[in-house]
Coordinates of C-alpha atoms in Angstrom, one line a residue:
M1415 CA 74.9 48.3 -48.9
R1416 CA 71.3 48.1 -47.7
N1417 CA 71.9 50.2 -44.6
L1418 CA 74.2 52.8 -46.2
Y1419 CA 71.2 54.9 -47.2
L1420 CA 69.6 54.9 -43.8
T1421 CA 72.9 55.6 -42.0
N1422 CA 73.7 58.3 -44.5
K1423 CA 70.2 59.8 -44.2
Y1424 CA 70.4 60.2 -40.4
L1425 CA 74.0 61.4 -40.4
T1426 CA 73.3 63.9 -43.1
I1427 CA 70.2 65.3 -41.3
I1428 CA 72.2 65.6 -38.1
G1429 CA 75.3 67.0 -39.8
V1430 CA 73.5 69.6 -41.9
G1431 CA 71.2 70.4 -39.0
V1432 CA 74.1 71.1 -36.7
T1433 CA 75.7 73.1 -39.5
L1434 CA 72.8 75.6 -39.3
T1435 CA 74.3 76.7 -36.0
M1436 CA 77.4 77.8 -38.0
W1437 CA 80.0 76.9 -35.4
G1438 CA 78.6 73.4 -35.0
G1439 CA 79.3 72.7 -38.6
I1440 CA 83.0 73.1 -38.1
I1441 CA 82.8 69.8 -36.1
A1442 CA 79.8 68.1 -37.8
L1443 CA 80.8 68.4 -41.4
P1444 CA 84.2 66.8 -41.1
L1445 CA 82.7 63.9 -39.2
L1446 CA 80.0 63.6 -41.8
G1447 CA 82.6 63.7 -44.6
F1448 CA 84.7 61.0 -42.8
T1449 CA 81.7 58.7 -42.6
Q1450 CA 80.7 59.4 -46.2
L1451 CA 84.3 58.6 -47.2
I1452 CA 84.0 55.2 -45.5
M1453 CA 80.7 54.7 -47.4
C1454 CA 82.5 55.6 -50.6
I1455 CA 85.1 52.9 -50.0
I1456 CA 82.3 50.4 -49.4
I1457 CA 80.5 51.5 -52.6
F1458 CA 83.7 51.4 -54.6
N1459 CA 84.4 47.9 -53.5
K1460 CA 81.0 46.8 -54.7
K1461 CA 80.9 49.0 -57.8
N1462 CA 80.4 46.0 -60.1
K1463 CA 76.9 45.6 -58.7
L1464 CA 75.8 49.1 -59.6
N1465 CA 73.9 49.9 -62.7
K1466 CA 75.2 52.4 -65.3
K1467 CA 73.4 55.4 -63.9
N1468 CA 74.5 54.8 -60.3
K1469 CA 78.1 54.3 -61.5
K1470 CA 78.0 57.6 -63.3
L1471 CA 76.6 59.4 -60.3
F1472 CA 79.2 57.8 -58.0
Y1473 CA 82.1 58.6 -60.3
T1474 CA 80.9 62.2 -60.7
Y1475 CA 80.9 62.5 -56.9
L1476 CA 84.4 61.0 -56.7
L1477 CA 85.6 63.6 -59.3
V1478 CA 83.8 66.6 -58.0
T1479 CA 84.5 66.3 -54.3
P1480 CA 88.4 66.3 -54.4
T1481 CA 88.3 68.9 -57.2
L1482 CA 86.3 71.3 -55.0
A1483 CA 88.5 70.7 -52.0
I1484 CA 91.6 71.6 -54.1
V1485 CA 89.9 74.7 -55.5
F1486 CA 88.9 75.9 -52.0
K1487 CA 92.5 75.3 -50.8
L1488 CA 93.9 77.3 -53.7
V1489 CA 91.4 80.1 -53.2
S1490 CA 92.3 80.2 -49.5
V1491 CA 96.0 80.5 -50.3
F1492 CA 96.0 82.8 -53.3
S1493 CA 93.0 85.1 -52.8
R1494 CA 92.1 87.9 -50.4
I1495 CA 88.7 86.5 -49.5
E1496 CA 88.1 86.7 -45.8
T1497 CA 88.6 83.4 -44.0
L1498 CA 85.2 83.4 -42.3
L1499 CA 83.5 84.0 -45.7
L1500 CA 85.4 81.2 -47.3
L1501 CA 84.5 78.9 -44.4
F1502 CA 80.9 79.8 -44.7
I1503 CA 80.9 79.1 -48.5
W1504 CA 82.7 75.8 -47.9
M1505 CA 80.1 74.8 -45.3
I1506 CA 77.4 75.4 -47.9
V1507 CA 79.2 73.5 -50.6
S1508 CA 79.9 70.6 -48.2
S1509 CA 76.3 70.4 -47.3
I1510 CA 75.3 70.3 -51.0
L1511 CA 77.9 67.5 -51.5
A1512 CA 76.5 65.7 -48.5
F1513 CA 73.0 65.8 -50.0
F1514 CA 74.4 64.6 -53.4
H1515 CA 76.0 61.6 -51.6
L1516 CA 72.7 61.0 -49.9
Y1517 CA 71.0 60.9 -53.3
I1518 CA 73.6 58.5 -54.6
T1519 CA 73.0 56.1 -51.7
Y1520 CA 69.2 56.5 -52.2
M1521 CA 69.5 55.6 -55.8
I1522 CA 71.7 52.5 -54.9
K1523 CA 69.0 51.5 -52.4
K1524 CA 66.3 52.0 -55.0
Q1525 CA 68.3 49.9 -57.5
N1526 CA 68.5 47.0 -55.1
G1527 CA 64.8 47.2 -54.3
V1528 CA 65.3 47.4 -50.6

């Protein structure tokens, strides 16, 4: 779990940086999300080593991320919001979630004193 933060840091910077080009984010954010999903699996498998605060942050992330994905899917199906506007909002929310995940990996790194 030591290298999760550094890997996440560089991938988040690249992913969110490419997102600023708007169309690059369509490719970058799903790849970043996929790598963060793999990191979540690694963290979940070692959750017993986390302190109470980091477990709470991690479980919050695990609850918020799929909830927001479901909300955006429902909004896209049942609302009249333009697809491009919804995509833009989702890219912003995804970037915020990426930074939240980065913060979680930072706190885990800090807990381990690495």
